[in-house]
C-alpha atoms as an extended CHARMM CRD file, in Angstrom:
* protein
*
       281  EXT
         1         1  MET       CA              5.7730000000       -0.3530000000       20.6100000000  PROA      1               0.0000000000
         2         2  ALA       CA              4.2880000000       -0.7660000000       17.3440000000  PROA      2               0.0000000000
         3         3  ILE       CA              6.4240000000       -1.2110000000       13.7340000000  PROA      3               0.0000000000
         4         4  ARG       CA              3.9900000000        0.2500000000       11.1980000000  PROA      4               0.0000000000
         5         5  ILE       CA              4.2780000000       -0.6610000000        7.4810000000  PROA      5               0.0000000000
         6         6  VAL       CA              4.3690000000        2.2660000000        4.6900000000  PROA      6               0.0000000000
         7         7  THR       CA              4.3730000000        1.4560000000        0.9220000000  PROA      7               0.0000000000
         8         8  ASP       CA              3.7330000000        3.3360000000       -2.4500000000  PROA      8               0.0000000000
         9         9  SER       CA              0.1180000000        3.4670000000       -4.6190000000  PROA      9               0.0000000000
        10        10  THR       CA              2.3990000000        1.3280000000       -6.9720000000  PROA      10              0.0000000000
        11        11  CYS       CA              2.6080000000       -1.7680000000       -5.1480000000  PROA      11              0.0000000000
        12        12  ASP       CA             -0.5740000000       -3.0870000000       -5.9990000000  PROA      12              0.0000000000
        13        13  LEU       CA             -1.7260000000       -4.8300000000       -3.2140000000  PROA      13              0.0000000000
        14        14  PRO       CA             -5.7000000000       -5.1810000000       -2.6770000000  PROA      14              0.0000000000
        15        15  GLU       CA             -7.1670000000       -2.5030000000       -1.0240000000  PROA      15              0.0000000000
        16        16  ASP       CA             -8.8540000000       -4.9720000000        1.5300000000  PROA      16              0.0000000000
        17        17  VAL       CA             -5.7170000000       -6.5620000000        2.2550000000  PROA      17              0.0000000000
        18        18  ARG       CA             -3.4360000000       -3.1520000000        2.9120000000  PROA      18              0.0000000000
        19        19  ARG       CA             -6.4180000000       -2.2170000000        5.0400000000  PROA      19              0.0000000000
        20        20  ALA       CA             -6.3940000000       -5.2750000000        7.6370000000  PROA      20              0.0000000000
        21        21  ALA       CA             -2.9520000000       -5.4820000000        7.8510000000  PROA      21              0.0000000000
        22        22  GLY       CA             -2.8010000000       -1.8190000000        8.6090000000  PROA      22              0.0000000000
        23        23  VAL       CA             -0.7840000000       -0.8260000000        5.7990000000  PROA      23              0.0000000000
        24        24  VAL       CA             -0.2940000000        3.0030000000        4.4390000000  PROA      24              0.0000000000
        25        25  THR       CA             -0.3330000000        3.8220000000        1.2440000000  PROA      25              0.0000000000
        26        26  VAL       CA              1.6060000000        7.1100000000       -0.1640000000  PROA      26              0.0000000000
        27        27  PRO       CA              0.1650000000        7.7720000000       -3.2200000000  PROA      27              0.0000000000
        28        28  LEU       CA              2.2220000000        8.6450000000       -6.7390000000  PROA      28              0.0000000000
        29        29  ARG       CA              1.0150000000       11.2370000000       -8.9360000000  PROA      29              0.0000000000
        30        30  LEU       CA             -0.6630000000       11.5650000000      -12.6200000000  PROA      30              0.0000000000
        31        31  HSD       CA             -0.3140000000       14.6560000000      -14.5890000000  PROA      31              0.0000000000
        32        32  PHE       CA             -2.5950000000       15.2620000000      -17.5580000000  PROA      32              0.0000000000
        33        33  GLN       CA             -1.5830000000       18.0000000000      -18.8220000000  PROA      33              0.0000000000
        34        34  ASP       CA             -2.6340000000       20.6070000000      -15.9800000000  PROA      34              0.0000000000
        35        35  GLU       CA             -4.6460000000       18.1470000000      -14.5470000000  PROA      35              0.0000000000
        36        36  VAL       CA             -2.6290000000       16.4350000000      -11.5470000000  PROA      36              0.0000000000
        37        37  PHE       CA             -4.1980000000       13.1170000000       -9.9470000000  PROA      37              0.0000000000
        38        38  ARG       CA             -3.6930000000       11.4760000000       -7.3350000000  PROA      38              0.0000000000
        39        39  ASP       CA             -2.4650000000        7.1340000000       -8.2630000000  PROA      39              0.0000000000
        40        40  ARG       CA             -5.7500000000        5.0660000000       -6.9850000000  PROA      40              0.0000000000
        41        41  VAL       CA             -7.4230000000        7.6590000000       -4.8340000000  PROA      41              0.0000000000
        42        42  ASP       CA             -8.5170000000       10.5610000000       -7.5140000000  PROA      42              0.0000000000
        43        43  LEU       CA             -9.1940000000        8.2020000000      -10.3030000000  PROA      43              0.0000000000
        44        44  THR       CA            -11.1640000000        4.7450000000      -10.8840000000  PROA      44              0.0000000000
        45        45  ASP       CA             -9.0210000000        2.0630000000      -12.7980000000  PROA      45              0.0000000000
        46        46  ALA       CA            -11.9580000000        2.7080000000      -15.0600000000  PROA      46              0.0000000000
        47        47  GLU       CA            -11.7770000000        6.1170000000      -15.5120000000  PROA      47              0.0000000000
        48        48  PHE       CA             -8.3720000000        5.4520000000      -16.2310000000  PROA      48              0.0000000000
        49        49  VAL       CA             -8.1620000000        3.5550000000      -18.7100000000  PROA      49              0.0000000000
        50        50  ALA       CA            -10.5780000000        5.3960000000      -20.6860000000  PROA      50              0.0000000000
        51        51  ARG       CA             -8.4960000000        8.4140000000      -20.4050000000  PROA      51              0.0000000000
        52        52  LEU       CA             -5.3300000000        6.4330000000      -20.8820000000  PROA      52              0.0000000000
        53        53  THR       CA             -7.0400000000        5.0330000000      -24.4170000000  PROA      53              0.0000000000
        54        54  ALA       CA             -8.6240000000        7.9610000000      -25.7740000000  PROA      54              0.0000000000
        55        55  GLY       CA             -5.7020000000       10.2490000000      -25.4570000000  PROA      55              0.0000000000
        56        56  LYS       CA             -3.3100000000       10.9800000000      -28.0700000000  PROA      56              0.0000000000
        57        57  VAL       CA              0.2020000000       11.2390000000      -25.4090000000  PROA      57              0.0000000000
        58        58  PRO       CA             -0.3750000000        9.2370000000      -22.0990000000  PROA      58              0.0000000000
        59        59  PRO       CA             -0.1850000000       10.9680000000      -18.7390000000  PROA      59              0.0000000000
        60        60  SER       CA              3.4890000000       11.7450000000      -17.2600000000  PROA      60              0.0000000000
        61        61  THR       CA              3.6620000000       10.4730000000      -13.1050000000  PROA      61              0.0000000000
        62        62  SER       CA              5.5470000000       11.7480000000      -10.3020000000  PROA      62              0.0000000000
        63        63  GLN       CA              6.5860000000       10.8230000000       -6.7140000000  PROA      63              0.0000000000
        64        64  PRO       CA              5.2460000000       11.9120000000       -4.0680000000  PROA      64              0.0000000000
        65        65  PRO       CA              6.4230000000       15.3230000000       -2.4780000000  PROA      65              0.0000000000
        66        66  PRO       CA              8.6000000000       14.4610000000        0.1870000000  PROA      66              0.0000000000
        67        67  GLY       CA              6.4450000000       16.3730000000        2.8710000000  PROA      67              0.0000000000
        68        68  GLU       CA              3.5590000000       13.9250000000        1.9320000000  PROA      68              0.0000000000
        69        69  PHE       CA              5.9360000000       11.2910000000        3.2570000000  PROA      69              0.0000000000
        70        70  GLU       CA              6.7860000000       13.7010000000        6.3180000000  PROA      70              0.0000000000
        71        71  ALA       CA              3.4130000000       14.3020000000        7.4900000000  PROA      71              0.0000000000
        72        72  VAL       CA              2.5460000000       10.0380000000        7.2320000000  PROA      72              0.0000000000
        73        73  TYR       CA              6.0330000000        9.6980000000        9.3350000000  PROA      73              0.0000000000
        74        74  ARG       CA              5.0240000000       11.9750000000       12.1170000000  PROA      74              0.0000000000
        75        75  ASP       CA              1.6180000000       10.8450000000       12.7800000000  PROA      75              0.0000000000
        76        76  LEU       CA              2.8110000000        6.9900000000       13.0610000000  PROA      76              0.0000000000
        77        77  LEU       CA              5.6250000000        8.0380000000       15.1230000000  PROA      77              0.0000000000
        78        78  ARG       CA              3.4760000000        9.7940000000       17.9780000000  PROA      78              0.0000000000
        79        79  ASP       CA              5.1260000000        7.1890000000       20.6640000000  PROA      79              0.0000000000
        80        80  PRO       CA              8.4370000000        7.0960000000       21.2540000000  PROA      80              0.0000000000
        81        81  GLY       CA              9.3160000000        3.1520000000       20.5450000000  PROA      81              0.0000000000
        82        82  ASP       CA              7.3510000000        2.9860000000       17.2870000000  PROA      82              0.0000000000
        83        83  GLU       CA              9.1320000000        2.5900000000       14.0320000000  PROA      83              0.0000000000
        84        84  VAL       CA              8.4300000000        2.5810000000       10.4260000000  PROA      84              0.0000000000
        85        85  ILE       CA              9.1660000000        0.4470000000        7.8950000000  PROA      85              0.0000000000
        86        86  SER       CA              8.8240000000        1.7480000000        4.2820000000  PROA      86              0.0000000000
        87        87  VAL       CA              8.9140000000       -0.3740000000        1.1960000000  PROA      87              0.0000000000
        88        88  HSD       CA              8.6960000000        1.0690000000       -2.3280000000  PROA      88              0.0000000000
        89        89  ILE       CA              9.0080000000        0.5780000000       -6.2060000000  PROA      89              0.0000000000
        90        90  ALA       CA             12.6370000000       -0.1320000000       -7.6500000000  PROA      90              0.0000000000
        91        91  ALA       CA             14.8300000000        3.2460000000       -7.3860000000  PROA      91              0.0000000000
        92        92  ALA       CA             15.4570000000        2.4630000000      -10.6930000000  PROA      92              0.0000000000
        93        93  LEU       CA             12.5080000000        3.0390000000      -11.9220000000  PROA      93              0.0000000000
        94        94  SER       CA             10.9710000000        6.1020000000       -9.5880000000  PROA      94              0.0000000000
        95        95  GLY       CA             12.2960000000        8.5580000000       -7.5210000000  PROA      95              0.0000000000
        96        96  THR       CA              9.7200000000        7.6060000000       -4.8030000000  PROA      96              0.0000000000
        97        97  ILE       CA             13.1350000000        6.3370000000       -2.8160000000  PROA      97              0.0000000000
        98        98  SER       CA             14.4760000000        9.8080000000       -2.6440000000  PROA      98              0.0000000000
        99        99  SER       CA             11.4290000000       11.2040000000       -1.4220000000  PROA      99              0.0000000000
       100       100  ALA       CA             10.8240000000        8.5310000000        1.2860000000  PROA      100             0.0000000000
       101       101  SER       CA             14.6650000000        8.8830000000        2.2130000000  PROA      101             0.0000000000
       102       102  ILE       CA             14.6840000000       12.6600000000        2.8060000000  PROA      102             0.0000000000
       103       103  ALA       CA             11.5900000000       12.4930000000        4.9010000000  PROA      103             0.0000000000
       104       104  ALA       CA             13.3450000000        9.7270000000        7.2320000000  PROA      104             0.0000000000
       105       105  GLY       CA             16.0150000000       12.3580000000        7.3840000000  PROA      105             0.0000000000
       106       106  ALA       CA             13.8900000000       14.9740000000        8.3220000000  PROA      106             0.0000000000
       107       107  VAL       CA             12.1270000000       12.7050000000       10.5200000000  PROA      107             0.0000000000
       108       108  ASP       CA             14.0500000000       10.0220000000       12.4900000000  PROA      108             0.0000000000
       109       109  ALA       CA             16.4760000000        7.9660000000       10.6720000000  PROA      109             0.0000000000
       110       110  ARG       CA             17.1870000000        5.9900000000       13.0710000000  PROA      110             0.0000000000
       111       111  ARG       CA             13.6830000000        4.8510000000       13.7190000000  PROA      111             0.0000000000
       112       112  ILE       CA             12.3310000000        4.6970000000        9.5370000000  PROA      112             0.0000000000
       113       113  HSD       CA             13.7930000000        1.9770000000        7.3890000000  PROA      113             0.0000000000
       114       114  VAL       CA             13.4710000000        2.8290000000        4.0360000000  PROA      114             0.0000000000
       115       115  VAL       CA             13.7460000000        0.1350000000        1.8330000000  PROA      115             0.0000000000
       116       116  ASP       CA             14.3110000000       -0.3600000000       -1.8810000000  PROA      116             0.0000000000
       117       117  SER       CA             12.0400000000       -3.4090000000       -3.2090000000  PROA      117             0.0000000000
       118       118  ARG       CA             13.5760000000       -3.1740000000       -6.6240000000  PROA      118             0.0000000000
       119       119  SER       CA             10.2180000000       -4.2480000000       -8.2340000000  PROA      119             0.0000000000
       120       120  VAL       CA              6.6920000000       -2.8180000000       -8.2640000000  PROA      120             0.0000000000
       121       121  SER       CA              3.5870000000       -3.5660000000       -8.1870000000  PROA      121             0.0000000000
       122       122  LEU       CA              2.7100000000       -6.9800000000       -6.1200000000  PROA      122             0.0000000000
       123       123  GLY       CA              6.4760000000       -7.7160000000       -6.9010000000  PROA      123             0.0000000000
       124       124  THR       CA              6.7850000000       -4.6850000000       -4.0220000000  PROA      124             0.0000000000
       125       125  GLY       CA              3.6360000000       -6.2220000000       -2.4090000000  PROA      125             0.0000000000
       126       126  PHE       CA              4.7620000000       -9.5980000000       -1.4240000000  PROA      126             0.0000000000
       127       127  LEU       CA              7.9890000000       -7.2960000000        0.4200000000  PROA      127             0.0000000000
       128       128  VAL       CA              5.4790000000       -5.7720000000        2.3240000000  PROA      128             0.0000000000
       129       129  LEU       CA              3.1320000000       -8.6940000000        3.1800000000  PROA      129             0.0000000000
       130       130  GLU       CA              6.4090000000      -10.1720000000        4.7560000000  PROA      130             0.0000000000
       131       131  ALA       CA              7.1320000000       -6.7870000000        6.5390000000  PROA      131             0.0000000000
       132       132  VAL       CA              3.8410000000       -7.7270000000        8.0880000000  PROA      132             0.0000000000
       133       133  GLU       CA              3.7750000000      -10.6500000000        8.9730000000  PROA      133             0.0000000000
       134       134  ARG       CA              7.2890000000      -10.7460000000       10.5820000000  PROA      134             0.0000000000
       135       135  ALA       CA              6.2770000000       -7.1620000000       12.5800000000  PROA      135             0.0000000000
       136       136  ALA       CA              3.1670000000       -9.4050000000       13.5880000000  PROA      136             0.0000000000
       137       137  ARG       CA              4.8890000000      -12.1650000000       14.9280000000  PROA      137             0.0000000000
       138       138  GLY       CA              7.1400000000       -9.7950000000       17.0590000000  PROA      138             0.0000000000
       139       139  GLU       CA             10.3890000000       -9.2040000000       15.0240000000  PROA      139             0.0000000000
       140       140  PRO       CA             12.7280000000       -6.3090000000       15.7680000000  PROA      140             0.0000000000
       141       141  ALA       CA             12.6040000000       -4.1840000000       12.5610000000  PROA      141             0.0000000000
       142       142  GLU       CA             16.2610000000       -4.3890000000       11.8050000000  PROA      142             0.0000000000
       143       143  GLN       CA             15.7230000000       -7.9040000000       11.5730000000  PROA      143             0.0000000000
       144       144  ILE       CA             12.7100000000       -7.2270000000        9.4790000000  PROA      144             0.0000000000
       145       145  VAL       CA             14.7640000000       -4.9880000000        7.3270000000  PROA      145             0.0000000000
       146       146  ALA       CA             17.4990000000       -7.4170000000        6.9180000000  PROA      146             0.0000000000
       147       147  PHE       CA             15.2890000000      -10.1180000000        5.5880000000  PROA      147             0.0000000000
       148       148  LEU       CA             12.9980000000       -7.9830000000        2.8450000000  PROA      148             0.0000000000
       149       149  GLU       CA             16.8270000000       -6.8640000000        1.5140000000  PROA      149             0.0000000000
       150       150  THR       CA             17.4350000000      -10.6200000000        0.6720000000  PROA      150             0.0000000000
       151       151  MET       CA             14.2380000000      -11.1740000000       -1.6940000000  PROA      151             0.0000000000
       152       152  PRO       CA             14.5390000000       -9.3910000000       -4.5270000000  PROA      152             0.0000000000
       153       153  PRO       CA             16.4290000000      -12.1860000000       -6.2650000000  PROA      153             0.0000000000
       154       154  ARG       CA             13.3700000000      -14.0200000000       -5.3670000000  PROA      154             0.0000000000
       155       155  VAL       CA             11.1050000000      -11.8600000000       -6.7240000000  PROA      155             0.0000000000
       156       156  GLY       CA              9.7150000000      -11.3990000000      -10.4810000000  PROA      156             0.0000000000
       157       157  ILE       CA              8.1170000000      -10.3240000000      -12.9110000000  PROA      157             0.0000000000
       158       158  ILE       CA              6.9930000000      -11.5010000000      -16.7240000000  PROA      158             0.0000000000
       159       159  ALA       CA              4.4660000000       -8.9080000000      -18.6620000000  PROA      159             0.0000000000
       160       160  LEU       CA              3.3210000000       -9.5020000000      -21.5590000000  PROA      160             0.0000000000
       161       161  LEU       CA              2.3220000000       -5.9300000000      -23.2720000000  PROA      161             0.0000000000
       162       162  ASP       CA             -0.4970000000       -5.3760000000      -25.8640000000  PROA      162             0.0000000000
       163       163  THR       CA              1.6850000000       -2.9140000000      -27.2590000000  PROA      163             0.0000000000
       164       164  LEU       CA              4.4430000000       -1.2440000000      -27.7730000000  PROA      164             0.0000000000
       165       165  ARG       CA              3.1420000000        1.8490000000      -27.7300000000  PROA      165             0.0000000000
       166       166  PHE       CA              3.3080000000        3.1640000000      -23.8350000000  PROA      166             0.0000000000
       167       167  LEU       CA              6.9050000000        1.7560000000      -23.4940000000  PROA      167             0.0000000000
       168       168  LEU       CA              7.9090000000        4.2040000000      -26.1170000000  PROA      168             0.0000000000
       169       169  LEU       CA              5.9410000000        7.2530000000      -25.4360000000  PROA      169             0.0000000000
       170       170  GLY       CA              6.6110000000        6.8530000000      -21.1890000000  PROA      170             0.0000000000
       171       171  GLY       CA             10.5690000000        6.4250000000      -22.5600000000  PROA      171             0.0000000000
       172       172  ARG       CA             11.0590000000        3.4190000000      -20.1630000000  PROA      172             0.0000000000
       173       173  ILE       CA             12.0810000000        1.0540000000      -23.5160000000  PROA      173             0.0000000000
       174       174  GLY       CA             15.7860000000        1.3480000000      -22.7620000000  PROA      174             0.0000000000
       175       175  LYS       CA             17.6120000000       -1.6940000000      -24.7070000000  PROA      175             0.0000000000
       176       176  VAL       CA             14.3270000000       -3.0490000000      -24.6980000000  PROA      176             0.0000000000
       177       177  ARG       CA             13.4300000000       -1.2800000000      -28.0910000000  PROA      177             0.0000000000
       178       178  ALA       CA             17.3600000000       -2.6380000000      -29.4430000000  PROA      178             0.0000000000
       179       179  MET       CA             15.8050000000       -6.4250000000      -28.8860000000  PROA      179             0.0000000000
       180       180  LEU       CA             12.5220000000       -5.9600000000      -29.9740000000  PROA      180             0.0000000000
       181       181  GLY       CA             12.9100000000       -2.9970000000      -32.6270000000  PROA      181             0.0000000000
       182       182  THR       CA              9.6470000000       -0.7570000000      -32.7250000000  PROA      182             0.0000000000
       183       183  ALA       CA              7.1100000000       -2.3440000000      -34.9400000000  PROA      183             0.0000000000
       184       184  LEU       CA              4.0620000000       -2.0680000000      -32.9050000000  PROA      184             0.0000000000
       185       185  SER       CA              2.1990000000       -4.7320000000      -34.2590000000  PROA      185             0.0000000000
       186       186  ILE       CA              4.6340000000       -7.3790000000      -31.5490000000  PROA      186             0.0000000000
       187       187  LYS       CA              3.2270000000       -8.0230000000      -28.6400000000  PROA      187             0.0000000000
       188       188  PRO       CA              6.9970000000       -7.6970000000      -26.0560000000  PROA      188             0.0000000000
       189       189  LEU       CA              7.5330000000      -10.2180000000      -23.4850000000  PROA      189             0.0000000000
       190       190  ILE       CA              9.5060000000       -7.8680000000      -20.6730000000  PROA      190             0.0000000000
       191       191  ALA       CA             10.6710000000       -8.8140000000      -16.8720000000  PROA      191             0.0000000000
       192       192  LEU       CA             12.0840000000       -6.4180000000      -14.3600000000  PROA      192             0.0000000000
       193       193  GLY       CA             16.0670000000       -6.9470000000      -14.1080000000  PROA      193             0.0000000000
       194       194  PRO       CA             17.9680000000       -7.7350000000      -10.7080000000  PROA      194             0.0000000000
       195       195  ASP       CA             17.8260000000       -3.1820000000      -10.1100000000  PROA      195             0.0000000000
       196       196  GLY       CA             13.7490000000       -3.1460000000      -10.9400000000  PROA      196             0.0000000000
       197       197  SER       CA             14.8990000000       -2.3950000000      -14.5390000000  PROA      197             0.0000000000
       198       198  VAL       CA             13.2300000000       -3.6140000000      -18.0230000000  PROA      198             0.0000000000
       199       199  VAL       CA             14.2880000000       -6.0970000000      -19.7680000000  PROA      199             0.0000000000
       200       200  PRO       CA             13.5130000000       -7.9570000000      -22.4170000000  PROA      200             0.0000000000
       201       201  VAL       CA             12.2620000000      -11.6780000000      -22.7230000000  PROA      201             0.0000000000
       202       202  GLY       CA             10.9940000000      -11.9610000000      -25.9030000000  PROA      202             0.0000000000
       203       203  ARG       CA              8.2440000000      -11.0420000000      -28.8010000000  PROA      203             0.0000000000
       204       204  VAL       CA              5.1130000000      -12.6230000000      -30.0140000000  PROA      204             0.0000000000
       205       205  ARG       CA              2.6980000000      -12.3460000000      -32.5910000000  PROA      205             0.0000000000
       206       206  SER       CA             -0.6170000000      -13.1620000000      -31.1520000000  PROA      206             0.0000000000
       207       207  ARG       CA             -2.3340000000      -12.8160000000      -27.7890000000  PROA      207             0.0000000000
       208       208  ALA       CA             -2.7850000000      -16.1570000000      -27.5920000000  PROA      208             0.0000000000
       209       209  ALA       CA              1.2350000000      -16.8210000000      -27.6460000000  PROA      209             0.0000000000
       210       210  GLY       CA              1.8560000000      -14.2860000000      -25.5110000000  PROA      210             0.0000000000
       211       211  ILE       CA             -0.5690000000      -15.6000000000      -22.8550000000  PROA      211             0.0000000000
       212       212  LYS       CA              0.9250000000      -19.3400000000      -23.1220000000  PROA      212             0.0000000000
       213       213  ARG       CA              4.2730000000      -18.0550000000      -23.0710000000  PROA      213             0.0000000000
       214       214  VAL       CA              4.0610000000      -16.4810000000      -19.9440000000  PROA      214             0.0000000000
       215       215  THR       CA              2.3260000000      -19.4720000000      -17.9570000000  PROA      215             0.0000000000
       216       216  GLU       CA              5.8260000000      -21.4360000000      -19.2680000000  PROA      216             0.0000000000
       217       217  LEU       CA              7.6440000000      -18.8040000000      -18.5370000000  PROA      217             0.0000000000
       218       218  LEU       CA              6.5610000000      -18.7860000000      -14.8880000000  PROA      218             0.0000000000
       219       219  ALA       CA              6.7510000000      -22.3790000000      -14.5760000000  PROA      219             0.0000000000
       220       220  GLU       CA             10.5960000000      -22.1870000000      -14.6930000000  PROA      220             0.0000000000
       221       221  HSD       CA             10.6750000000      -20.8410000000      -11.5490000000  PROA      221             0.0000000000
       222       222  ARG       CA              9.1250000000      -23.1520000000       -9.2050000000  PROA      222             0.0000000000
       223       223  PRO       CA              8.6490000000      -23.9460000000       -6.2520000000  PROA      223             0.0000000000
       224       224  LEU       CA              6.3420000000      -20.8160000000       -5.6040000000  PROA      224             0.0000000000
       225       225  ALA       CA              5.8100000000      -18.9150000000       -2.0670000000  PROA      225             0.0000000000
       226       226  ARG       CA              3.6820000000      -16.6080000000       -3.8630000000  PROA      226             0.0000000000
       227       227  CYS       CA              1.9920000000      -16.0350000000       -6.9410000000  PROA      227             0.0000000000
       228       228  GLY       CA             -0.2630000000      -12.7820000000       -8.5900000000  PROA      228             0.0000000000
       229       229  VAL       CA             -1.6760000000      -11.7310000000      -11.8300000000  PROA      229             0.0000000000
       230       230  VAL       CA             -1.8170000000       -7.9560000000      -12.4360000000  PROA      230             0.0000000000
       231       231  TYR       CA             -3.2020000000       -5.9950000000      -15.5330000000  PROA      231             0.0000000000
       232       232  VAL       CA             -4.7250000000       -3.5260000000      -17.1940000000  PROA      232             0.0000000000
       233       233  GLY       CA             -8.0940000000       -3.5360000000      -18.6680000000  PROA      233             0.0000000000
       234       234  ALA       CA             -7.8510000000       -7.0700000000      -19.3040000000  PROA      234             0.0000000000
       235       235  ASP       CA            -10.3120000000       -8.0740000000      -17.0820000000  PROA      235             0.0000000000
       236       236  ASP       CA            -11.5970000000      -11.8580000000      -18.7440000000  PROA      236             0.0000000000
       237       237  ASP       CA             -7.7180000000      -13.0210000000      -19.1680000000  PROA      237             0.0000000000
       238       238  ALA       CA             -6.8290000000      -11.8380000000      -15.6380000000  PROA      238             0.0000000000
       239       239  VAL       CA             -9.8300000000      -14.1770000000      -14.9460000000  PROA      239             0.0000000000
       240       240  ALA       CA             -8.7880000000      -16.9310000000      -16.8430000000  PROA      240             0.0000000000
       241       241  LEU       CA             -5.2890000000      -16.8910000000      -15.9290000000  PROA      241             0.0000000000
       242       242  ALA       CA             -5.7150000000      -16.2320000000      -12.4510000000  PROA      242             0.0000000000
       243       243  GLU       CA             -8.2450000000      -19.6660000000      -12.3680000000  PROA      243             0.0000000000
       244       244  GLN       CA             -5.6990000000      -21.3790000000      -14.2110000000  PROA      244             0.0000000000
       245       245  THR       CA             -3.3640000000      -20.9340000000      -12.0200000000  PROA      245             0.0000000000
       246       246  ARG       CA             -5.0890000000      -21.5280000000       -9.2600000000  PROA      246             0.0000000000
       247       247  ARG       CA             -5.9240000000      -24.8950000000      -10.0750000000  PROA      247             0.0000000000
       248       248  THR       CA             -1.1800000000      -25.2990000000      -10.6080000000  PROA      248             0.0000000000
       249       249  TYR       CA             -1.0250000000      -23.5070000000       -7.2150000000  PROA      249             0.0000000000
       250       250  PRO       CA             -4.2300000000      -25.0550000000       -4.8370000000  PROA      250             0.0000000000
       251       251  ASP       CA             -2.6070000000      -24.1550000000       -1.8290000000  PROA      251             0.0000000000
       252       252  MET       CA             -1.3940000000      -21.0320000000       -3.2700000000  PROA      252             0.0000000000
       253       253  ASP       CA             -3.5440000000      -17.9140000000       -2.6560000000  PROA      253             0.0000000000
       254       254  ILE       CA             -3.5980000000      -16.0620000000       -5.8280000000  PROA      254             0.0000000000
       255       255  LEU       CA             -3.7280000000      -12.6040000000       -6.0580000000  PROA      255             0.0000000000
       256       256  ARG       CA             -5.6140000000      -10.8010000000       -8.7810000000  PROA      256             0.0000000000
       257       257  GLN       CA             -5.3320000000       -7.1370000000       -8.9780000000  PROA      257             0.0000000000
       258       258  HSD       CA             -5.4310000000       -4.0740000000      -11.6860000000  PROA      258             0.0000000000
       259       259  ALA       CA             -2.2540000000       -2.5930000000      -12.3050000000  PROA      259             0.0000000000
       260       260  SER       CA             -2.5230000000        0.9480000000      -10.4370000000  PROA      260             0.0000000000
       261       261  PRO       CA             -2.7400000000        4.6310000000      -12.9810000000  PROA      261             0.0000000000
       262       262  VAL       CA              0.5980000000        5.2460000000      -12.9010000000  PROA      262             0.0000000000
       263       263  LEU       CA              1.8710000000        1.4300000000      -14.0610000000  PROA      263             0.0000000000
       264       264  SER       CA             -0.8000000000        1.0440000000      -15.9480000000  PROA      264             0.0000000000
       265       265  THR       CA              0.6610000000        4.4320000000      -17.9450000000  PROA      265             0.0000000000
       266       266  HSD       CA              4.1160000000        2.9950000000      -18.9540000000  PROA      266             0.0000000000
       267       267  ALA       CA              2.5210000000       -0.2080000000      -19.9550000000  PROA      267             0.0000000000
       268       268  GLY       CA             -0.6970000000        0.0540000000      -21.3980000000  PROA      268             0.0000000000
       269       269  PRO       CA             -4.2940000000       -1.6780000000      -22.0790000000  PROA      269             0.0000000000
       270       270  GLY       CA             -3.8480000000       -5.0610000000      -22.3540000000  PROA      270             0.0000000000
       271       271  THR       CA             -1.1310000000       -5.6350000000      -20.0290000000  PROA      271             0.0000000000
       272       272  LEU       CA             -0.7690000000       -9.2500000000      -18.2550000000  PROA      272             0.0000000000
       273       273  ALA       CA              1.5690000000       -9.9520000000      -15.6850000000  PROA      273             0.0000000000
       274       274  TYR       CA              3.0170000000      -12.3990000000      -13.5850000000  PROA      274             0.0000000000
       275       275  CYS       CA              4.1540000000      -11.4860000000      -10.2330000000  PROA      275             0.0000000000
       276       276  TYR       CA              5.7700000000      -14.2350000000       -8.5190000000  PROA      276             0.0000000000
       277       277  LEU       CA              8.1050000000      -15.0130000000       -4.8240000000  PROA      277             0.0000000000
       278       278  GLU       CA             10.1390000000      -17.8050000000       -5.6510000000  PROA      278             0.0000000000
       279       279  ALA       CA             10.2870000000      -20.0230000000       -2.5920000000  PROA      279             0.0000000000
       280       280  SER       CA             13.8240000000      -20.0530000000        0.0440000000  PROA      280             0.0000000000
       281       281  ARG       CA             15.8310000000      -22.7100000000       -1.3160000000  PROA      281             0.0000000000
């Protein structure tokens, strides 16, 4: 009997972490006109950012087809006692949960537990890590899932975007437009709402002011259980922010990861974000 963990390519856990934990990742899709790429499979981060920066229109994105999940689930459930916990990007942001749920119903819904992280990037990744650790301790799948479903209120993302352009082009701006306006010269600060939808938390005129502000906003959520820095083509800033964060939280493993191409499509180059998990109170 084993519990296997599945996620999708937007979870942004480093590849070595996922590989060591035995996590299976199902990729979303990127559509550059007639070309289709699997997220984190067919393009490197650098290749994707170069395409995104050079293009007039960003690619569209789509969830994995149910058949791809179905193939993964069938492969993982060869032994009758095995179960799968499948943790994914917020339903408010993607149809990935729908594809996973359709596949679970086609294979064996009693043994496949699909979890809406109500987050994205390392926000989803933190739920994946929790599932891995609890499965390794021998907890039953139902107990693990019940705990995962309590986590989203403690998970947060605070992001500094270099421009509103990619949110506007990707149609993800919603109420962010109403609060921040559409001036492309401002640098918006956004977070995720309780259901995983994008909400505005402020705006700044300079990148330095934005980095200072995201650090201040993170401090409001202490004490933390986990934290990571996610970025899009802003390598130097991400390294500096991660090092600064390690000095503030010396006993915490601060992850640093480039955002997946699917997420980068909507956030845009220059994005810098904190993903965090508040400690249980």
